[in-house]
PDB file of C-alpha atoms in Angstrom:
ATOM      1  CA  UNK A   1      59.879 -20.174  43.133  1.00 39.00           C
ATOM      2  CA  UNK A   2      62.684 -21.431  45.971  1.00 42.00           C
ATOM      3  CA  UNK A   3      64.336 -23.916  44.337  1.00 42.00           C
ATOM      4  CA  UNK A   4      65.551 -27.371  47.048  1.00 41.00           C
ATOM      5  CA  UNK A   5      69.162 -27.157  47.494  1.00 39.00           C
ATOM      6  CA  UNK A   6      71.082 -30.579  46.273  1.00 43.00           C
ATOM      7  CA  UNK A   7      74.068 -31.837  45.920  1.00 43.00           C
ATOM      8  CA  UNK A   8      76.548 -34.986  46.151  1.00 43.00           C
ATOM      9  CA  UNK A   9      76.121 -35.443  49.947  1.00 41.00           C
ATOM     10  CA  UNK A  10      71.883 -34.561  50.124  1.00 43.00           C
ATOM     11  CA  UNK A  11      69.884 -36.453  51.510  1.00 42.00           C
ATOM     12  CA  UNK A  12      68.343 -38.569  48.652  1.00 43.00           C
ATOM     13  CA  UNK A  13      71.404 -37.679  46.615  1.00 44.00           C
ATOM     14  CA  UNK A  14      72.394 -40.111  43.497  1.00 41.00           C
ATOM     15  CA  UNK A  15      75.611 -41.089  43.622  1.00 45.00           C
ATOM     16  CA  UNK A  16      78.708 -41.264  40.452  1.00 43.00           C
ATOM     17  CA  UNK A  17      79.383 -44.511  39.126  1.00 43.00           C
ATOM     18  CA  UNK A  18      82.272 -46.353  40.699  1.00 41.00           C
ATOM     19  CA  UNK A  19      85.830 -45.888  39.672  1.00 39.00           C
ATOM     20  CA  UNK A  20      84.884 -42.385  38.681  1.00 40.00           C
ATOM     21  CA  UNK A  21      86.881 -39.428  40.017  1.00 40.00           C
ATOM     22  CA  UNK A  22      84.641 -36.351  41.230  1.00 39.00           C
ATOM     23  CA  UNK A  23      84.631 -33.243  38.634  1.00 45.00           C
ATOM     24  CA  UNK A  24      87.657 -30.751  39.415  1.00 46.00           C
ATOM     25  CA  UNK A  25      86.871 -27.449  39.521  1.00 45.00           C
ATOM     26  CA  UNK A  26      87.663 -25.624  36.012  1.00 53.00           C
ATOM     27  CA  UNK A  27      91.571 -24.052  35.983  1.00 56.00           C
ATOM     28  CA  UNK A  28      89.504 -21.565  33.993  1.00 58.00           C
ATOM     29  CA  UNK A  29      89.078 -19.464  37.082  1.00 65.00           C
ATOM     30  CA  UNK A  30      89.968 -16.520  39.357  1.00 74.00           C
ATOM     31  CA  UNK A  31      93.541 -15.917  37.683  1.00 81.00           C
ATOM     32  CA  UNK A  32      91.730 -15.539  34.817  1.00 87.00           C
ATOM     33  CA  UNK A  33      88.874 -13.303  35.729  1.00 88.00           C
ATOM     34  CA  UNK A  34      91.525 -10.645  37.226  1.00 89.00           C
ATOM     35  CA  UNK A  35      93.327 -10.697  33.655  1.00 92.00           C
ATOM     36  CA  UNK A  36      89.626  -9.155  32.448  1.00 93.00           C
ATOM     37  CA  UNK A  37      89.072  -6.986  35.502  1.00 92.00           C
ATOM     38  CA  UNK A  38      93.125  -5.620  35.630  1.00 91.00           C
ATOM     39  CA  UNK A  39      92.884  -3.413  33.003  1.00 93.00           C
ATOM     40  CA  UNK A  40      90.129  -1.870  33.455  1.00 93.00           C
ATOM     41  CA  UNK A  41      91.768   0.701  34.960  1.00 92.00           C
ATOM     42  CA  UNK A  42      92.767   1.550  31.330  1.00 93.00           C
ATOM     43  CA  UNK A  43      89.730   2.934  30.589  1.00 92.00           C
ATOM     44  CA  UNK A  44      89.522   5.626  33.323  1.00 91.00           C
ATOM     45  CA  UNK A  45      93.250   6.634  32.558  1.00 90.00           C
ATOM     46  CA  UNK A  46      92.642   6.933  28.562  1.00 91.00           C
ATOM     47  CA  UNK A  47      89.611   9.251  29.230  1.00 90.00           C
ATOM     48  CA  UNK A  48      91.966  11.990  31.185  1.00 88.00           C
ATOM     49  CA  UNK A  49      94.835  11.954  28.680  1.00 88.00           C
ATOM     50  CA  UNK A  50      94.767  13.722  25.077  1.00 91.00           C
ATOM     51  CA  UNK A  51      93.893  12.171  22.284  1.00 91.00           C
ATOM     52  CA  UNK A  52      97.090  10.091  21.172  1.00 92.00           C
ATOM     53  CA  UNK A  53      97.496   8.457  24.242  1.00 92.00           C
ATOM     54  CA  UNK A  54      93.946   8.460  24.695  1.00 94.00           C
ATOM     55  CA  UNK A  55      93.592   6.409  21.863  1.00 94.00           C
ATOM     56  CA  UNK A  56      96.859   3.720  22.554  1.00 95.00           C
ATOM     57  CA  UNK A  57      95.028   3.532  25.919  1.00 94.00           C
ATOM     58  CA  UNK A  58      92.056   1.674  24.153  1.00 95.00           C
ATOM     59  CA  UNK A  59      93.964  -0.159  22.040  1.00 96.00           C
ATOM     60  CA  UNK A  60      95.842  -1.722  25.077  1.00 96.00           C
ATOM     61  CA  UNK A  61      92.566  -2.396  26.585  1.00 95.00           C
ATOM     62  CA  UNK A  62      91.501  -3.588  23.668  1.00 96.00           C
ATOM     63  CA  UNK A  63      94.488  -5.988  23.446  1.00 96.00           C
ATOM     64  CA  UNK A  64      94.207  -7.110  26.840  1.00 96.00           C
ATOM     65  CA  UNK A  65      91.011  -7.936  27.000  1.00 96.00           C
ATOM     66  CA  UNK A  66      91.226 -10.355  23.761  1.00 96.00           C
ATOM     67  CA  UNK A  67      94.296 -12.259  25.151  1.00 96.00           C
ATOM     68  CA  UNK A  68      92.221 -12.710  28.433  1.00 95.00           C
ATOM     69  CA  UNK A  69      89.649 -13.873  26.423  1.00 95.00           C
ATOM     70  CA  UNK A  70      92.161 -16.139  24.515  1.00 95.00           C
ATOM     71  CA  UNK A  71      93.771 -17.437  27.818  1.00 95.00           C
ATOM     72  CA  UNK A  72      90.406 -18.511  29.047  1.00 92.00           C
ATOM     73  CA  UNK A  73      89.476 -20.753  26.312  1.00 91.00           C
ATOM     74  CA  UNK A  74      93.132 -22.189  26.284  1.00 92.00           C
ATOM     75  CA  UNK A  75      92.770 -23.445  29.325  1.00 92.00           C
ATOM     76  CA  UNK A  76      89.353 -24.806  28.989  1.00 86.00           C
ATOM     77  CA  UNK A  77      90.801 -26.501  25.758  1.00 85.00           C
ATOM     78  CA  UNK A  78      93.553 -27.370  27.808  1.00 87.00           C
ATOM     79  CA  UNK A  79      91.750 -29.020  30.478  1.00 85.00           C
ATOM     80  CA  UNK A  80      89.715 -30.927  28.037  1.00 77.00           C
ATOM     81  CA  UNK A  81      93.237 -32.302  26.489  1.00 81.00           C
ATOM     82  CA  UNK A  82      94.095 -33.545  29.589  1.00 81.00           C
ATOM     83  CA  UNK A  83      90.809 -35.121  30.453  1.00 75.00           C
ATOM     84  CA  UNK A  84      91.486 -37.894  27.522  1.00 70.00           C
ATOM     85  CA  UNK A  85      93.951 -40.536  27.306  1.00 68.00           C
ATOM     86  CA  UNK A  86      93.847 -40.073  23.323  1.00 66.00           C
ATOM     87  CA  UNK A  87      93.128 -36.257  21.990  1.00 70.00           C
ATOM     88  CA  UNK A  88      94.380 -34.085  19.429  1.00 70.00           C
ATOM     89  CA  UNK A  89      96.566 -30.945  20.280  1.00 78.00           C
ATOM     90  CA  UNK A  90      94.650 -27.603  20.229  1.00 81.00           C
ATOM     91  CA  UNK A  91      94.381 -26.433  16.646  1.00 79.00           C
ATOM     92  CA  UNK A  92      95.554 -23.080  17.560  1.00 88.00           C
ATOM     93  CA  UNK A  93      97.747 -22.034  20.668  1.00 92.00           C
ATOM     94  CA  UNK A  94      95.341 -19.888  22.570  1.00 93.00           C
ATOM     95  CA  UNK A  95      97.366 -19.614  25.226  1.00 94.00           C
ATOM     96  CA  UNK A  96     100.668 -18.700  23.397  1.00 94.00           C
ATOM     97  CA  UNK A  97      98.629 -15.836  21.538  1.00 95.00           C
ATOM     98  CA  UNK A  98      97.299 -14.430  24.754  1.00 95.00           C
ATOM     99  CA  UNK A  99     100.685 -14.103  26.163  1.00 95.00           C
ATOM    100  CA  UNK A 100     101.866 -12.334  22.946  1.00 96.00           C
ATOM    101  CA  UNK A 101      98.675 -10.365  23.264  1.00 96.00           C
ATOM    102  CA  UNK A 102      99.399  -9.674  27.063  1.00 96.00           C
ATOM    103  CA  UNK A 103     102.660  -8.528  26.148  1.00 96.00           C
ATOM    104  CA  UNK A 104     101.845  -6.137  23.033  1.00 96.00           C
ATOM    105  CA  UNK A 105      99.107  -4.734  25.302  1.00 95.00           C
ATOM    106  CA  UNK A 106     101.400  -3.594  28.004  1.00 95.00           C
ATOM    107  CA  UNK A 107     103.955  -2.577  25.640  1.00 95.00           C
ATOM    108  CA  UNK A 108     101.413   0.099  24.032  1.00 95.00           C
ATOM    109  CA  UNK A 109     100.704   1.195  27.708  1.00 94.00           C
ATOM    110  CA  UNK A 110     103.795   1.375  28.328  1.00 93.00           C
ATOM    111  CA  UNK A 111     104.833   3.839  24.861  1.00 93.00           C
ATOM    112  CA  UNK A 112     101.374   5.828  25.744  1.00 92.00           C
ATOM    113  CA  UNK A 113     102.398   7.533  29.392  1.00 88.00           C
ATOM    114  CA  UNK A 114     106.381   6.735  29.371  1.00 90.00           C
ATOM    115  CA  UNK A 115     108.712   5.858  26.412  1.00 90.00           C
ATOM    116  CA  UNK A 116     109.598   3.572  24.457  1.00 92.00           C
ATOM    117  CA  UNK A 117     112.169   1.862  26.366  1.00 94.00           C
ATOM    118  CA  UNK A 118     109.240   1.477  29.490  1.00 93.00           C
ATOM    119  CA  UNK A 119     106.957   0.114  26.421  1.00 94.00           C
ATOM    120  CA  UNK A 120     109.838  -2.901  25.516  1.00 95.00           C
ATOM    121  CA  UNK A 121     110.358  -3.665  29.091  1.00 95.00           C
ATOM    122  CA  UNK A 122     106.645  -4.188  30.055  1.00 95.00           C
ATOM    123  CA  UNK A 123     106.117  -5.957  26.849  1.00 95.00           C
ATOM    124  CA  UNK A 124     108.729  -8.615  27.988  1.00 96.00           C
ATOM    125  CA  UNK A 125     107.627  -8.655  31.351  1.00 96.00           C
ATOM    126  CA  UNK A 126     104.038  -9.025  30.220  1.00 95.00           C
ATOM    127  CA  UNK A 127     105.029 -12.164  27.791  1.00 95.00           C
ATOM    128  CA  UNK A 128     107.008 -13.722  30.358  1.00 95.00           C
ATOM    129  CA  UNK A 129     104.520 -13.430  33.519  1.00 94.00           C
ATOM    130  CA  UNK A 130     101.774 -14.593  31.326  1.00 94.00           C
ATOM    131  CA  UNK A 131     104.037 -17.827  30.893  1.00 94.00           C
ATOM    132  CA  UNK A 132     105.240 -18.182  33.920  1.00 93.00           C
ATOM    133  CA  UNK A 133     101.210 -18.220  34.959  1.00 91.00           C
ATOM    134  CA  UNK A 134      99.408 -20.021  32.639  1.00 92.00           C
ATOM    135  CA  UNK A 135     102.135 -21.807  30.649  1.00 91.00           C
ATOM    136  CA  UNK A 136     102.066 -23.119  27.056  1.00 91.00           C
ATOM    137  CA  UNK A 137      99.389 -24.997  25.425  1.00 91.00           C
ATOM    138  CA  UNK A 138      99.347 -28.672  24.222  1.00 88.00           C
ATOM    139  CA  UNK A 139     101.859 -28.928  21.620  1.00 83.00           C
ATOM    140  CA  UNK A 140     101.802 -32.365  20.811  1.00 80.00           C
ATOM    141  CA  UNK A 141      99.036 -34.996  20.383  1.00 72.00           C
ATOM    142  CA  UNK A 142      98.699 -37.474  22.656  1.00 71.00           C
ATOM    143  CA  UNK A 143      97.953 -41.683  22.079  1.00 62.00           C
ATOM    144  CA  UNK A 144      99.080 -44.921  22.766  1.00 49.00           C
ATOM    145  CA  UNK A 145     102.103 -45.839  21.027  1.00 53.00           C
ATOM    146  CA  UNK A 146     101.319 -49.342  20.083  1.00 50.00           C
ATOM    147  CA  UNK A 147      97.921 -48.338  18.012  1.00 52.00           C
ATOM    148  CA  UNK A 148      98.492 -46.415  14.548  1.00 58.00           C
ATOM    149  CA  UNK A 149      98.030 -42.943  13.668  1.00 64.00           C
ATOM    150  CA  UNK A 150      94.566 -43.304  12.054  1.00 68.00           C
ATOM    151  CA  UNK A 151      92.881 -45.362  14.212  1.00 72.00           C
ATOM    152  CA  UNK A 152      93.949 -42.633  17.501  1.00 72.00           C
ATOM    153  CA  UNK A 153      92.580 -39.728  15.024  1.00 77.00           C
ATOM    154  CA  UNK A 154      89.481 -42.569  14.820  1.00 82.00           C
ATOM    155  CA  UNK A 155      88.808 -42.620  18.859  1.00 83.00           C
ATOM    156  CA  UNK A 156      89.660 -38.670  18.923  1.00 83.00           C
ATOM    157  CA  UNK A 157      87.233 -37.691  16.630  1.00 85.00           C
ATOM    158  CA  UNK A 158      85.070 -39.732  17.928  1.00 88.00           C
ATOM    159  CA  UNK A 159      85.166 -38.627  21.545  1.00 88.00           C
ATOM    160  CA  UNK A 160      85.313 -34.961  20.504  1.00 88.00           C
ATOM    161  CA  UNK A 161      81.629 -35.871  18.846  1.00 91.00           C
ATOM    162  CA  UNK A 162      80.135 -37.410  21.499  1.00 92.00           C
ATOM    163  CA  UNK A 163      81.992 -34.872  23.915  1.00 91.00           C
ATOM    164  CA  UNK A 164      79.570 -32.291  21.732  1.00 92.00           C
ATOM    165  CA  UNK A 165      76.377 -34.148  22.204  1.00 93.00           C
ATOM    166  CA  UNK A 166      76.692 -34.252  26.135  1.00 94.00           C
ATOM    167  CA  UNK A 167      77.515 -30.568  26.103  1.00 93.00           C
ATOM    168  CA  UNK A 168      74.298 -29.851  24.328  1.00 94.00           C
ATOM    169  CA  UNK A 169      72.099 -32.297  26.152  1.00 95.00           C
ATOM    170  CA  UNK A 170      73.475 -30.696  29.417  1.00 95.00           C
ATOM    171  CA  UNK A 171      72.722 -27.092  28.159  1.00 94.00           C
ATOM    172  CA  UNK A 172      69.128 -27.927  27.243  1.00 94.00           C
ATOM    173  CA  UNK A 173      68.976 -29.129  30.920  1.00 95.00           C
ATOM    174  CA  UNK A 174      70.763 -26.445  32.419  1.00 94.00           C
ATOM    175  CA  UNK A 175      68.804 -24.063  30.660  1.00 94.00           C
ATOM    176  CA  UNK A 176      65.571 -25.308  33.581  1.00 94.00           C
ATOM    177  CA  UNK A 177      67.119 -24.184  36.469  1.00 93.00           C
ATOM    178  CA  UNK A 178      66.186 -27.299  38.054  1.00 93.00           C
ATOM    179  CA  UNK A 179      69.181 -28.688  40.183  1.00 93.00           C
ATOM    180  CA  UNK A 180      68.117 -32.108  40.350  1.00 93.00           C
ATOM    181  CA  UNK A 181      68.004 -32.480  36.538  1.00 94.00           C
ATOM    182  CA  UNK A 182      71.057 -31.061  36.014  1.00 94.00           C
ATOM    183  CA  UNK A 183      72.604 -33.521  38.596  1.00 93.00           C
ATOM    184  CA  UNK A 184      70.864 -36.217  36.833  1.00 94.00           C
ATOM    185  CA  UNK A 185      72.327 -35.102  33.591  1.00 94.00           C
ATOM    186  CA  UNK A 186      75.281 -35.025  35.179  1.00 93.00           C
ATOM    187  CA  UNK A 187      75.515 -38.240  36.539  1.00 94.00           C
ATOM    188  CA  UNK A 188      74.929 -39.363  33.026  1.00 94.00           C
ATOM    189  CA  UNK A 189      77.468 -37.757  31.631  1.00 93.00           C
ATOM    190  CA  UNK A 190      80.144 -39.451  34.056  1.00 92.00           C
ATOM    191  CA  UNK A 191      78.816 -42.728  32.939  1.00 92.00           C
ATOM    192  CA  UNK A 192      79.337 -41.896  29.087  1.00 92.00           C
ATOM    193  CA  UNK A 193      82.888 -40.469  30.063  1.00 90.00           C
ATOM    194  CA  UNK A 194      83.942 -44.035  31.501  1.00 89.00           C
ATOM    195  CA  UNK A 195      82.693 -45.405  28.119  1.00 89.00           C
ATOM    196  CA  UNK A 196      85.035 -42.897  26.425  1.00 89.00           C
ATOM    197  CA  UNK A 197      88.109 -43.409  28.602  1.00 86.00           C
ATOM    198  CA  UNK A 198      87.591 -47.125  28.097  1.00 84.00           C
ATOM    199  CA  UNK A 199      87.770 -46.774  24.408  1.00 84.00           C
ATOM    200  CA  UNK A 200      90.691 -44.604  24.302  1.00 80.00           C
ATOM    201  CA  UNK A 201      92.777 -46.940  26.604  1.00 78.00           C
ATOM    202  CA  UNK A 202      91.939 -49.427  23.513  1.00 76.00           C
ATOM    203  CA  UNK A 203      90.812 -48.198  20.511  1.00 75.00           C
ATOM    204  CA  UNK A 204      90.128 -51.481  18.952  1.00 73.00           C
ATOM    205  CA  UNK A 205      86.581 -51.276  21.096  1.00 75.00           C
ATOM    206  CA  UNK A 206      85.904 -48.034  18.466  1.00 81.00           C
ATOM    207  CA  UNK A 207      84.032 -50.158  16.307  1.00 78.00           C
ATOM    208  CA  UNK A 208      81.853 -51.936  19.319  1.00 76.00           C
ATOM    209  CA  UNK A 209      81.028 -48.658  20.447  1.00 82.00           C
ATOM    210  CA  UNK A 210      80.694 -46.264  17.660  1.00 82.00           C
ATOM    211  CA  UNK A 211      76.816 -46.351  17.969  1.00 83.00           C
ATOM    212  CA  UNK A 212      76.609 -45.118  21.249  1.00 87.00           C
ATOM    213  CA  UNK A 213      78.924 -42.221  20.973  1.00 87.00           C
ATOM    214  CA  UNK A 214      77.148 -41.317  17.661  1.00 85.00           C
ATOM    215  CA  UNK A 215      73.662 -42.608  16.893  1.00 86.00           C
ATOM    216  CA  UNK A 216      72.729 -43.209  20.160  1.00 87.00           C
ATOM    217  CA  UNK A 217      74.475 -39.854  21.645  1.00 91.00           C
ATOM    218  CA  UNK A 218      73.142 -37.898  19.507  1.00 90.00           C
ATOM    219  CA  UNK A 219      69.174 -39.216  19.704  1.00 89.00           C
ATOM    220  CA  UNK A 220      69.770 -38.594  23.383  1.00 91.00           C
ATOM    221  CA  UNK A 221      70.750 -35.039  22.158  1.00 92.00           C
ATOM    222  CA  UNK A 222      67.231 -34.360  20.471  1.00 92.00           C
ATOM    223  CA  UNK A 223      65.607 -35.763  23.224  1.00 91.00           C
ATOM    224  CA  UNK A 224      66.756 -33.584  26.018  1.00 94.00           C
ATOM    225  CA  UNK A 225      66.034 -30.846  23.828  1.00 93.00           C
ATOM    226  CA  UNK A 226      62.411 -31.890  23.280  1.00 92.00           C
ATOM    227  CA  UNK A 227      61.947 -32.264  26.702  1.00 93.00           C
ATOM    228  CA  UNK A 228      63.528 -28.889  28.034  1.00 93.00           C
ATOM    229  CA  UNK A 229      61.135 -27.643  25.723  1.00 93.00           C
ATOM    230  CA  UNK A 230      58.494 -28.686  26.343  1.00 92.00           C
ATOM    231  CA  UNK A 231      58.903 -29.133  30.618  1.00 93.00           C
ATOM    232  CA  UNK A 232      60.019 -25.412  29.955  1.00 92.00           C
ATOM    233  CA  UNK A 233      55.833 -24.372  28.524  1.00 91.00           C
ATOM    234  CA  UNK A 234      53.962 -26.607  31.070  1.00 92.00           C
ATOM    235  CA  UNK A 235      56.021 -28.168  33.989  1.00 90.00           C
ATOM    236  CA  UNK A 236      54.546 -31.865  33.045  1.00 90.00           C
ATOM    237  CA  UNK A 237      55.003 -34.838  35.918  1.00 91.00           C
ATOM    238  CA  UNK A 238      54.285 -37.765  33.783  1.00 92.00           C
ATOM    239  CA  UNK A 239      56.850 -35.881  30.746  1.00 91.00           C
ATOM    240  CA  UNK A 240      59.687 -35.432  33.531  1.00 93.00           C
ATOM    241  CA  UNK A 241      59.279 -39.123  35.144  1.00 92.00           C
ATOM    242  CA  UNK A 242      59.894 -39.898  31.402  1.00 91.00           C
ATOM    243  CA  UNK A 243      62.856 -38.323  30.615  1.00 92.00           C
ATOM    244  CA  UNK A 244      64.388 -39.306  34.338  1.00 92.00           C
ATOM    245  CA  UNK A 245      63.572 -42.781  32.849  1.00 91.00           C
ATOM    246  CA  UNK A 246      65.195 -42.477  29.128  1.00 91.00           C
ATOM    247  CA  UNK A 247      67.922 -41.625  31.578  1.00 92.00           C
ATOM    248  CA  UNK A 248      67.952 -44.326  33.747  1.00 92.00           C
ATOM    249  CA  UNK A 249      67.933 -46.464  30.788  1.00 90.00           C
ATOM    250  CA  UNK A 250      70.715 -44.704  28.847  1.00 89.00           C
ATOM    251  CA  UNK A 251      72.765 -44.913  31.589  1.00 91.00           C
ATOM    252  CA  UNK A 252      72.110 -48.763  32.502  1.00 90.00           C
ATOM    253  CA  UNK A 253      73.181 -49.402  28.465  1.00 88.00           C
ATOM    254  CA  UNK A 254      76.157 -47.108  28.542  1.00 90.00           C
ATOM    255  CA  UNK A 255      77.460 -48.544  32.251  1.00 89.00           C
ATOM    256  CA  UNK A 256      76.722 -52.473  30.820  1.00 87.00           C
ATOM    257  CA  UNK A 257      78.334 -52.058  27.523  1.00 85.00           C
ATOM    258  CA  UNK A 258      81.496 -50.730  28.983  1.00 86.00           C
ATOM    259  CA  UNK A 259      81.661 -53.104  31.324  1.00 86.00           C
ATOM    260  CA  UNK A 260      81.265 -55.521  28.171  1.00 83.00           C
ATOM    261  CA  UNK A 261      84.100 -53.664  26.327  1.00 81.00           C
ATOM    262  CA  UNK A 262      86.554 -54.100  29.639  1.00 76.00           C
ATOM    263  CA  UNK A 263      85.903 -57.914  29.307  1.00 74.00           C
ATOM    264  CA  UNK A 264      86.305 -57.693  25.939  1.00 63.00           C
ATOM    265  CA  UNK A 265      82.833 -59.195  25.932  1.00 51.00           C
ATOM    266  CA  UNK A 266      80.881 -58.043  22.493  1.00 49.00           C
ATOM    267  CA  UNK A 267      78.496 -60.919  22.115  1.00 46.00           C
ATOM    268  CA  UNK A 268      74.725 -59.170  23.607  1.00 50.00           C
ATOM    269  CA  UNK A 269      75.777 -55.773  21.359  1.00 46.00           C
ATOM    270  CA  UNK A 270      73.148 -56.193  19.154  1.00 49.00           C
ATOM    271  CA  UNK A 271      70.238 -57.267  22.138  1.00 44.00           C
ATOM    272  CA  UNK A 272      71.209 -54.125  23.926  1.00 52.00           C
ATOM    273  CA  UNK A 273      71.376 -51.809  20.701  1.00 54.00           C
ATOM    274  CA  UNK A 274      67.644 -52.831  19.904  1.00 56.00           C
ATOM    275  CA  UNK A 275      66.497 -52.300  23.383  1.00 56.00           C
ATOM    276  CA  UNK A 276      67.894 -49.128  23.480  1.00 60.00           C
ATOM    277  CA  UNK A 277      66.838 -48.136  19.816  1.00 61.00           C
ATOM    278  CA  UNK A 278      63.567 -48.865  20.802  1.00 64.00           C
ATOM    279  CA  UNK A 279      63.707 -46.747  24.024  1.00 60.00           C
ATOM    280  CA  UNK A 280      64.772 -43.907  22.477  1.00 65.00           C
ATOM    281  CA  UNK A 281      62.179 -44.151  19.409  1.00 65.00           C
ATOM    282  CA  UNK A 282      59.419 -44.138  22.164  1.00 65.00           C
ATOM    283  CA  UNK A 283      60.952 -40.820  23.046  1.00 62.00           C
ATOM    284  CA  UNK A 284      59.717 -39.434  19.558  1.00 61.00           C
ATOM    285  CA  UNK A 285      63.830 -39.629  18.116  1.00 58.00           C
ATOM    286  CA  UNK A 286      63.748 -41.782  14.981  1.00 57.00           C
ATOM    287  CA  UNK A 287      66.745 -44.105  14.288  1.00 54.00           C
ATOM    288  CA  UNK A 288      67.924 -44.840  10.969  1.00 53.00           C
ATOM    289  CA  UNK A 289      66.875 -48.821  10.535  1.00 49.00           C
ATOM    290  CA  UNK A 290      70.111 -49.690   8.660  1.00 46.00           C
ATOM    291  CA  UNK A 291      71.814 -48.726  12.403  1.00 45.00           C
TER     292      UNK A 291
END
C-alpha cells in the first residue's frame, strides 16, 4: 500500500515544541559506511594469493571491519554525550579501539603483500588518520560544578533510563511503517527531551520529576508496544485515535510539568500525576498505587 509522504513542512504537519532545536542528522554517517565498504577489496585480493597471505588477508578484513563497527557506535555514544548537559563518559573508548583496530588491520595488510617495514608504516598511518577523522571519545564526565558527585550520577542515570524507554516506544512505532506515527512519536519524544535537559541544568528538580522519567516513561513503554501490536494484526481506527490521544495527553503532562519545574513551581504535581496515572491505566498499563 502507497504510503502519504509527511514531514515537518506538510501540509497538516505537527509542529516541535518551542525552544526545541530540530534533530541533526547522526555523525554516524557516510565516513563511516566507507570504513565498512574500503576493505572490501580485501576479500577479492586474499582469494588470489596463497594460503599465508591468504589467510592475514582475512584477518585484516576481519580487523577492519570490527573497528568500523566500533567507530560507529562511538560516535553514536558520542553524539548521545553531547546531547546532555549532565552524562557519564562512555564506559569503554570505542572510538580509541577502532583506531587501534584500524591500525593493526592495515599493519597485517601491509606484512601480507610487502614487508614488515610497509606493515609498521601503514599501521601508524592507519592509527593516526583514524584520529585525525573521527577523534577521541569522551574522556571525562560532564556536570555542573556547583551540584555534587552523586546527585549528577542521580540525573545521569536517570536520563539514560528514560533515554531507553523512548528508544523502545519509538521502535515499536517504527516497526508500522506508518510515517505519521512515527512523527507523532517523535514529536513526543522532543517534548520528554526538554523535560530532561531541564532537569540536568538543575538536578534538584530530580526528585519532582523522577515519576515521569520512570513510572510514567516506562507505562508509556508497554503501551506503545500493545498498540503496535495489536494496530500491526487488524489496522483498528478507534485503537489508533486512542493511542494518538494517550499521546496527546502524555505530551500536554510532560510540556506542563516542565514548564512547572522552570518556575520552580511543584505545587499541582500530585493533580497532574493522578490524571495521568489514570490515563495511562485506561490504556490497560497498571501503576503501582504506592506511586
Amino acid at each position: 500500500m502507497a504510503q502519504k509522504y509527511g514531514g515537518q513542512h506538510s501540509p497538516g504537519a505537527t509542529k516541535a515544541p518551542s525552544g526545541l532545536r530540530a534533530k541533526k542528522a547522526a555523525r554516524a554517517g557516510g565516513r563511516v559506511n566507507f570504513l565498512f565498504f574500503a576493505p572490501l577489496i580485501l576479500a577479492v585480493k586474499a582469494f588470489t594469493s596463497e594460503p599465508v597471505a591468504m589467510a592475514m588477508y582475512l584477518a585484516s578484513l576481519g580487523l577492519l571491519l570490527l573497528a568500523a563497527w566500533l567507530t560507529r557506535e562511538g560516535l553514536l555514544a558520542q553524539e548521545a554525550f553531547e546531547a546532555r548537559k549532565v552524562a557519564r563518559r562512555p564506559a569503554i573508548p570505542r572510538k580509541l579501539f577502532g583506531a587501534v583496530l584500524t591500525g593493526a588491520g592495515l599493519a597485517t595488510t601491509g606484512l601480507a603483500g610487502h614487508g614488515p617495514i610497509e606493515a609498521i608504516i601503514f599501521g601508524v598511518l592507519g592509527l593516526g588518520l583514524h584520529i585525525a577523522a573521527f577523534g577521541f571519545d569522551p574522556m571525562k564526565s560532564k556536570g555542573l560544578g556547583d551540584v555534587d558527585e552523586f546527585q549528577n550520577s542521580r540525573v545521569a542515570r536517570a536520563v539514560e533510563e528514560a533515554e531507553a524507554h523512548l528508544t523502545a516506544m519509538h521502535k515499536s512505532i517504527a516497526s508500522l511503517n506508518d510515517r505519521d506515527l512515527v512523527a507523532r512519536i517523535e514529536r513526543f519524544q522532543s517534548t520528554a527531551r526538554h523535560m530532561f535537559r531541564v532537569i540536568e541544568t538543575d538536578p534538584r528538580d530530580l526528585t519532582a520529576a523522577r515519576k515521569y522519567l520512570s513510572v510514567y516513561l516506562d507505562a508509556a513503554r508497554q503501551a506503545s508496544a500493545k498498540f503496535a501490536d495489536l494496530y500491526a494484526r487488524n489496522h483498528s481506527v478507534e485503537a489508533r485515535k486512542n493511542y494518538e490521544a494517550l499521546l496527546e495527553d502524555l505530551e500536554q503532562s510532560f510540556g506542563s510539568r516542565t514548564q512547572k519545574l522552570l518556575a520552580d513551581d511543584h505545587v499541582d504535581l500530585d493533580i497532574e500525576i493522578d490524571v495521568l496515572r489514570a490515563r495511562l491505566e485506561r490504556e490497560g498499563v497498571k501503576i503501582a498505587s504506592d506511586l
